[in-house]
């Protein structure tokens, strides 16, 4: 009996030893996997709404301008000193097309979300036009679910990051889809946290004393959700979103989980409301009262950038965190709601938001990546917002992933590693086949454009007219060279037309004939 007990005890000890060894191995493997996971960088995309190329004290040109001298954005200056400025970064003329291109890597001609989306489903947001008929386009925005009417069905990169173990958070403006569709809710696009993102494209109010628009009987669809704890206080919307963004990062940092933060401010979109923390200094400097409010919106946004960077440093994760700063379209230059003279707010760039001229599409972009991007560097190679998709996935070390859509964007990682990288063979394309506002303006309403190298061609669907500019010599697009360089016009018209056809881009029809507007290569 004693002998049997000894045998049983030896077996128990053996099994216990094997179990202990197995558990130890699992623990080591888990720690190893976690350690490997922690080597992947955290990623912050800091996206500003309607911020122009000149709306900062950081010059993105060869010289400092009067606008650079007006604005005070010390944290953008700090980010530029720690990272790389892109002087030729582009988005689309208005917000939803840019935001959809960012999330999907698709050019606007392919995803077909060619205008901003209405908060209401199946509501065409374009203004009525005397010359053009209303047309079919993906007016309901982006969808991660198939067979939703008038949407672009695609795989958003936050979903791929989430599937790969990233903690994903969206804070601020979403505006990817209309109410009643999956794209209206960031949770359906791969985000684990959503703060204040919904179907609307601007806030009803930036003021907590207005409950950010959430006052019974006065609230509209633009009332900003989720910020009840700040109601009745003096917390400006930009500050409230920043505080909530910082809270959202506590969990992944504490648990050593890589995170992706999409910090998408409503600022500086109208309504232009003064941030009292900063407004008076601009008034004292003699700035137009409306423009002083606008400048205060910019400085409040810049403080948010600094607060987030400070938090990352405080938590000792800044060395392993990539920060990408970008705007979703050019600066608004309509009067009203801006002060001053219309189409002057982005000079020397022509026009502003809504236009395919440089003022409507060229953006301030900065990338900080400790250990990869050399501080205080400048890249002149042109990039476009769909490039964020493959770049971010490459940054996150995702090598094998599947997408529903064909991706048009190209990774700008080679540029980050070598700011002197040059590729003049690539073509960038913009397509805005709508009446964005009731009145035409420079490059506004029914225009397409293409850039290849230093050459840019602008095409008017109304008239069939093609303009040609050399951006290296003429950043303001003042000298139309189409008459003296017809071969270049023909080359760019052919490339643009082929892309429009291949991607079955939405094209309007003339009311007078019912026929589709001609492609650029079909006009003299």
XYZ file of C-alpha atoms in Angstrom:
524
model
C 0.000 0.000 0.000
C 2.804 2.372 0.937
C 4.536 1.430 -2.325
C 1.361 2.262 -4.283
C 1.030 5.622 -2.528
C 4.633 6.433 -3.366
C 3.980 5.644 -7.043
C 0.854 7.807 -7.050
C 2.692 10.664 -5.341
C 5.511 10.430 -7.893
C 2.928 10.548 -10.706
C 1.255 13.568 -9.082
C 4.616 15.288 -8.774
C 5.386 14.448 -12.400
C 2.018 15.772 -13.611
C 2.403 18.861 -11.409
C 5.860 19.429 -12.806
C 4.638 19.043 -16.374
C 1.716 21.381 -15.685
C 4.020 23.941 -14.055
C 6.396 23.708 -16.985
C 3.529 24.104 -19.447
C 2.128 27.104 -17.603
C 5.588 28.647 -17.449
C 6.029 28.121 -21.188
C 2.642 29.687 -21.900
C 3.538 32.599 -19.632
C 6.893 33.103 -21.329
C 5.230 32.906 -24.749
C 2.557 35.389 -23.696
C 5.160 37.769 -22.295
C 7.249 37.348 -25.419
C 4.235 38.040 -27.627
C 3.275 41.021 -25.521
C 6.828 42.300 -25.630
C 6.853 41.895 -29.396
C 3.495 43.626 -29.628
C 4.778 46.523 -27.532
C 7.554 47.183 -30.037
C 4.921 48.255 -32.535
C 4.544 52.030 -32.496
C 1.540 53.882 -31.217
C 0.028 56.113 -33.904
C -1.804 59.430 -33.536
C -3.451 61.070 -36.534
C -4.189 64.661 -35.546
C -6.708 65.799 -38.166
C -7.901 69.420 -38.273
C -11.076 70.485 -40.080
C -10.819 73.207 -42.769
C -7.322 74.326 -41.775
C -5.497 76.122 -44.562
C -1.882 75.750 -45.616
C -1.120 79.207 -44.161
C -3.156 78.954 -40.943
C -0.088 78.495 -38.754
C 3.109 80.145 -37.587
C 4.942 77.260 -39.270
C 5.834 78.227 -42.863
C 5.201 75.510 -45.437
C 6.696 77.568 -48.245
C 10.167 78.840 -49.072
C 9.562 81.906 -46.938
C 7.548 83.145 -43.993
C 4.350 84.955 -44.987
C 2.210 87.601 -43.308
C -0.300 84.902 -42.359
C 2.474 82.891 -40.688
C 3.292 86.005 -38.682
C -0.344 86.502 -37.667
C -1.007 83.093 -36.157
C 0.480 81.596 -33.009
C 0.890 77.810 -33.138
C 3.905 76.993 -30.923
C 3.094 73.297 -30.688
C 3.052 72.922 -34.444
C 6.460 74.616 -34.381
C 7.566 72.090 -31.770
C 6.251 69.174 -33.837
C 8.035 70.470 -36.942
C 11.307 70.720 -34.997
C 10.902 67.118 -33.867
C 9.743 65.755 -37.228
C 9.308 66.326 -40.960
C 7.317 69.030 -42.743
C 5.607 68.156 -46.018
C 5.350 71.233 -48.241
C 3.325 69.504 -50.969
C 0.699 67.557 -49.026
C -2.805 67.344 -50.477
C -6.358 66.420 -49.537
C -9.591 66.926 -51.514
C -11.546 70.222 -51.737
C -14.121 69.224 -49.070
C -14.239 67.038 -45.989
C -16.062 63.695 -46.451
C -14.160 62.749 -49.624
C -10.855 63.335 -47.803
C -11.904 61.469 -44.687
C -13.097 58.536 -46.774
C -9.859 58.462 -48.763
C -7.871 58.470 -45.527
C -9.761 55.495 -44.083
C -9.841 53.434 -47.298
C -6.768 54.413 -49.326
C -9.037 55.036 -52.324
C -8.898 58.050 -54.594
C -12.087 60.108 -54.760
C -12.710 58.951 -58.337
C -12.881 55.370 -57.083
C -14.913 55.629 -53.868
C -17.367 58.026 -55.508
C -17.975 60.078 -52.348
C -17.374 63.236 -54.305
C -19.028 65.784 -52.007
C -19.713 66.196 -48.310
C -22.415 63.849 -47.030
C -25.657 65.081 -45.546
C -26.473 63.894 -42.003
C -29.715 62.588 -43.482
C -29.809 59.392 -45.533
C -30.453 59.641 -49.271
C -30.288 63.426 -49.147
C -28.223 64.897 -51.978
C -26.033 67.588 -50.421
C -25.156 69.363 -53.666
C -26.861 72.669 -54.465
C -29.299 72.858 -57.350
C -27.689 73.957 -60.597
C -29.151 75.642 -63.665
C -26.807 73.912 -66.100
C -26.318 70.397 -64.655
C -28.778 67.689 -63.673
C -28.567 66.070 -60.216
C -26.552 62.878 -60.512
C -26.013 59.567 -58.801
C -23.044 59.403 -56.420
C -22.275 57.793 -53.065
C -24.164 60.452 -51.137
C -24.554 58.195 -48.060
C -20.803 57.952 -47.613
C -18.575 55.103 -46.476
C -19.782 51.667 -45.350
C -18.077 48.585 -43.963
C -21.232 46.614 -44.808
C -22.164 45.636 -48.384
C -25.370 46.484 -50.230
C -26.074 49.787 -48.485
C -27.513 52.167 -51.059
C -25.274 54.952 -52.359
C -22.248 54.028 -50.254
C -18.668 53.012 -50.908
C -18.122 49.518 -49.476
C -14.567 49.205 -48.195
C -12.290 47.896 -45.450
C -11.265 50.779 -43.157
C -7.700 50.616 -41.834
C -8.767 51.095 -38.156
C -10.503 47.705 -38.450
C -7.268 46.139 -39.695
C -5.357 47.734 -36.796
C -7.969 46.506 -34.330
C -7.789 42.975 -35.754
C -4.004 43.114 -35.352
C -4.210 43.948 -31.642
C -4.268 47.737 -31.646
C -6.504 49.732 -29.333
C -8.387 52.099 -31.657
C -10.044 55.345 -30.580
C -11.861 58.068 -32.491
C -12.393 61.487 -30.896
C -14.183 64.407 -32.554
C -15.639 64.828 -36.026
C -16.434 61.661 -37.967
C -18.671 62.578 -40.946
C -18.123 59.331 -42.856
C -21.747 58.393 -43.415
C -25.362 59.512 -43.149
C -27.755 58.577 -40.352
C -29.312 55.183 -40.879
C -26.176 53.757 -42.478
C -23.298 51.845 -40.793
C -20.765 54.546 -41.701
C -22.464 57.051 -39.408
C -21.094 55.179 -36.396
C -17.292 54.942 -35.939
C -17.767 51.675 -34.025
C -18.687 50.087 -37.350
C -15.451 51.290 -38.942
C -13.038 49.598 -36.573
C -12.959 51.972 -33.614
C -13.212 50.553 -30.101
C -13.880 53.991 -28.617
C -15.972 56.768 -30.139
C -16.277 60.172 -28.537
C -18.484 62.741 -30.278
C -18.248 61.269 -33.760
C -21.528 61.035 -35.698
C -23.086 61.885 -39.061
C -22.800 65.670 -38.861
C -19.884 67.646 -40.277
C -19.677 70.655 -37.956
C -20.665 71.565 -34.402
C -23.795 73.471 -33.582
C -21.770 75.318 -30.966
C -18.234 75.244 -29.560
C -19.502 76.531 -26.203
C -20.227 74.429 -23.138
C -22.590 77.174 -21.981
C -24.663 76.160 -25.031
C -24.168 72.478 -24.130
C -22.423 72.284 -27.545
C -25.885 72.660 -29.071
C -27.721 70.182 -26.856
C -30.395 72.525 -25.517
C -33.966 71.142 -25.570
C -35.997 72.782 -28.266
C -32.920 74.295 -29.901
C -30.781 71.260 -30.717
C -30.139 70.418 -34.342
C -28.489 67.389 -35.931
C -25.169 69.240 -35.543
C -25.348 69.207 -31.731
C -22.167 67.489 -30.523
C -22.863 64.252 -28.592
C -21.168 62.623 -25.577
C -19.828 65.577 -23.579
C -22.511 66.028 -20.920
C -20.043 66.366 -18.043
C -18.848 69.694 -19.466
C -22.299 71.254 -19.939
C -22.657 74.681 -18.380
C -18.926 75.091 -17.830
C -16.444 77.330 -19.631
C -14.795 74.355 -21.390
C -14.411 75.116 -25.091
C -15.249 72.183 -27.380
C -11.632 71.749 -28.502
C -10.511 71.461 -24.877
C -13.279 69.021 -23.944
C -12.362 66.718 -26.827
C -8.708 66.860 -25.836
C -9.477 65.902 -22.244
C -11.571 62.980 -23.449
C -8.880 61.870 -25.897
C -6.339 61.755 -23.080
C -8.739 59.704 -20.947
C -9.165 57.231 -23.809
C -5.419 56.549 -23.858
C -5.174 55.597 -20.185
C -6.285 52.006 -20.754
C -3.931 51.015 -23.605
C -0.960 52.755 -21.988
C -1.586 51.053 -18.644
C -1.965 47.676 -20.352
C 1.007 48.234 -22.683
C -1.185 47.805 -25.733
C -0.308 49.634 -28.955
C -2.909 52.262 -29.766
C -4.217 54.278 -32.690
C -5.827 57.621 -31.843
C -7.777 59.456 -34.515
C -7.885 62.935 -32.965
C -10.272 64.644 -35.391
C -11.128 68.137 -34.211
C -14.245 70.010 -35.260
C -12.075 73.143 -35.235
C -11.601 75.201 -37.288
C -14.864 74.609 -39.165
C -17.528 77.280 -38.878
C -19.460 78.507 -36.940
C -16.518 80.803 -36.234
C -16.721 81.242 -32.466
C -14.013 82.789 -30.324
C -12.018 80.707 -27.878
C -11.806 83.228 -25.040
C -8.476 81.813 -23.872
C -6.785 83.242 -26.969
C -9.074 85.713 -28.727
C -8.106 88.975 -27.004
C -4.448 88.889 -28.076
C -5.508 88.988 -31.735
C -7.969 91.814 -31.134
C -5.220 93.742 -29.369
C -3.029 93.195 -32.441
C -5.664 94.859 -34.622
C -6.902 91.703 -36.340
C -10.420 91.844 -37.837
C -12.916 90.693 -35.129
C -14.094 87.653 -37.127
C -10.538 86.752 -38.033
C -9.519 87.134 -34.378
C -12.088 84.477 -33.506
C -10.754 82.285 -36.301
C -7.182 82.721 -35.027
C -8.321 81.743 -31.534
C -9.841 78.533 -32.929
C -6.465 77.741 -34.478
C -4.545 78.434 -31.300
C -6.937 76.310 -29.247
C -6.369 73.468 -31.706
C -2.626 73.966 -31.349
C -2.889 73.802 -27.546
C -4.663 70.470 -27.944
C -1.732 69.170 -29.974
C 0.666 70.284 -27.256
C -1.446 68.784 -24.458
C -1.529 65.395 -26.172
C 2.207 65.479 -26.852
C 2.850 66.431 -23.226
C 0.665 63.552 -22.005
C 2.527 61.055 -24.188
C 5.825 62.313 -22.753
C 4.512 62.197 -19.183
C 3.508 58.561 -19.682
C 6.906 57.775 -21.249
C 5.386 56.525 -24.505
C 6.366 59.469 -26.692
C 9.512 57.738 -27.971
C 7.363 54.957 -29.403
C 4.527 57.110 -30.735
C 4.137 58.453 -34.263
C 2.268 61.764 -34.574
C 0.847 62.721 -37.977
C -0.638 66.217 -38.368
C -2.974 66.934 -41.306
C -5.995 68.950 -42.458
C -8.922 67.545 -44.437
C -9.172 70.335 -47.040
C -7.954 73.827 -47.742
C -8.847 76.805 -45.598
C -12.309 78.305 -45.920
C -12.129 81.561 -47.879
C -15.783 82.515 -48.318
C -17.064 85.828 -46.925
C -19.144 85.353 -44.872
C -18.462 83.432 -42.661
C -14.803 84.554 -42.862
C -13.881 88.204 -42.399
C -11.930 90.321 -44.841
C -11.928 89.837 -48.617
C -13.092 86.585 -50.239
C -10.488 84.214 -51.673
C -7.564 85.966 -49.990
C -7.151 83.858 -46.854
C -4.738 81.353 -48.388
C -2.596 83.667 -50.518
C -0.311 83.156 -52.371
C -2.408 80.013 -53.028
C -5.478 80.609 -55.182
C -8.988 80.269 -53.704
C -9.867 78.020 -50.748
C -12.122 75.229 -49.511
C -14.252 73.744 -52.289
C -11.749 74.607 -55.013
C -9.388 72.349 -56.971
C -6.896 75.214 -57.063
C -4.073 74.956 -54.533
C -5.856 76.977 -51.851
C -8.568 74.334 -51.658
C -6.406 71.219 -51.568
C -2.875 71.935 -50.273
C -2.509 71.184 -46.559
C -0.152 71.639 -43.609
C 1.303 68.187 -42.854
C 3.925 67.158 -40.285
C 5.114 63.686 -39.244
C 7.062 62.902 -36.087
C 8.493 59.388 -35.724
C 11.269 59.146 -33.146
C 14.180 57.060 -34.346
C 12.979 56.999 -37.958
C 12.276 60.577 -39.047
C 15.180 62.948 -38.672
C 14.132 66.089 -36.733
C 13.737 69.421 -38.517
C 13.570 67.900 -41.980
C 11.514 69.066 -44.959
C 10.050 66.920 -47.742
C 9.011 68.548 -51.011
C 7.711 65.355 -52.638
C 3.969 65.570 -53.205
C 1.662 63.189 -51.320
C -2.126 62.893 -51.010
C -4.451 61.849 -48.217
C -5.161 58.310 -49.538
C -1.449 57.648 -48.933
C -2.151 57.540 -45.189
C -3.816 54.112 -45.503
C -0.826 52.038 -46.691
C 1.642 54.156 -44.722
C -0.074 53.679 -41.364
C -0.456 49.937 -41.906
C 3.224 49.738 -42.798
C 4.109 51.755 -39.702
C 2.076 49.276 -37.634
C 4.072 46.415 -39.199
C 1.043 44.851 -40.895
C 2.484 42.949 -43.832
C -0.399 40.684 -44.781
C -3.917 42.033 -44.817
C -6.922 41.818 -47.093
C -9.128 44.663 -48.225
C -12.382 44.719 -50.118
C -11.191 47.694 -52.146
C -8.234 48.229 -54.427
C -5.960 50.741 -52.705
C -4.736 53.756 -54.692
C -2.568 55.317 -52.001
C 1.189 54.872 -51.926
C 3.197 54.588 -48.730
C 5.245 57.679 -47.949
C 7.589 55.672 -45.718
C 10.428 56.077 -48.269
C 10.045 59.854 -47.920
C 10.122 59.667 -44.125
C 13.406 57.797 -44.331
C 14.800 60.061 -47.047
C 13.361 63.601 -47.293
C 15.112 64.058 -50.648
C 13.043 61.264 -52.220
C 11.638 62.366 -55.592
C 9.023 60.737 -57.826
C 7.725 62.987 -60.593
C 6.123 60.129 -62.498
C 3.144 59.827 -60.174
C -0.177 61.529 -60.945
C -2.484 62.974 -58.265
C -6.137 63.428 -59.180
C -8.996 65.535 -57.805
C -12.625 65.300 -58.885
C -15.408 67.608 -57.712
C -18.394 67.148 -60.078
C -20.928 69.065 -57.962
C -22.375 72.448 -57.226
C -20.790 72.653 -53.779
C -22.237 76.085 -53.111
C -24.947 78.045 -54.884
C -22.505 80.419 -56.581
C -19.492 79.491 -58.702
C -16.035 80.585 -57.620
C -12.438 80.025 -58.752
C -12.072 76.268 -59.195
C -15.385 75.754 -57.359
C -18.294 73.706 -58.806
C -17.793 71.079 -61.525
C -14.014 70.857 -61.748
C -11.382 68.127 -61.947
C -7.615 68.482 -61.715
C -4.418 66.471 -62.073
C -0.850 67.024 -60.927
C 2.185 65.203 -62.333
C 5.614 66.460 -61.375
C 5.494 70.257 -61.265
C 2.688 70.374 -63.837
C -0.957 70.775 -62.915
C -3.977 70.832 -65.211
C -7.375 72.155 -64.136
C -10.487 71.107 -66.092
C -13.866 72.854 -66.056
C -16.810 70.557 -66.785
C -19.039 73.564 -67.467
C -16.933 74.951 -70.298
C -14.539 72.162 -71.280
C -11.695 74.620 -70.715
C -8.320 73.250 -69.593
C -5.721 75.321 -67.723
C -2.057 74.399 -67.241
C 0.289 75.619 -64.513
C 3.861 74.959 -63.453
C 3.627 74.928 -59.670
C 7.360 75.183 -59.158
C 7.403 78.559 -60.919
C 3.839 79.650 -60.216
C 2.444 78.408 -56.910
C -0.418 80.919 -57.192
C -1.642 79.438 -60.506
C -1.671 82.846 -62.164
C 0.055 82.047 -65.476
C -1.995 79.658 -67.654
C 0.452 77.895 -69.973
C -2.042 75.737 -71.876
C -1.676 77.713 -75.116
C 2.124 77.449 -75.187
C 2.370 73.823 -74.044
C -0.459 71.887 -75.727
C 1.433 68.585 -75.598
C 1.549 68.680 -71.791
C -2.171 69.522 -71.692
C -2.896 66.574 -73.965
C -0.784 64.228 -71.824
C -2.443 65.227 -68.548
C -5.936 65.251 -70.080
C -5.397 61.690 -71.282
C -4.217 60.442 -67.879
C -7.070 62.168 -66.048
C -9.703 60.919 -68.502
C -8.449 57.345 -68.354
C -8.672 57.353 -64.549
C -12.171 58.817 -64.606
C -13.290 56.130 -67.047
C -11.514 53.253 -65.331
C -12.946 54.112 -61.930
C -16.410 54.935 -63.311
C -16.239 58.258 -61.528
C -19.534 60.138 -61.125
C -20.010 62.606 -63.998
C -22.877 65.097 -64.371
C -25.205 65.502 -67.358
C -26.155 68.746 -69.064
C -29.810 69.681 -68.571
C -30.025 71.063 -72.103
C -29.081 67.799 -73.840
C -29.230 65.094 -71.179
C -25.736 64.081 -72.267
C -22.808 63.515 -69.940
C -20.202 66.258 -69.762
C -17.231 65.382 -71.985
C -14.075 63.883 -70.581
C -11.043 66.190 -70.596
C -9.567 64.400 -73.608
C -12.802 64.892 -75.559
C -12.590 68.688 -75.682
C -10.249 70.847 -77.799
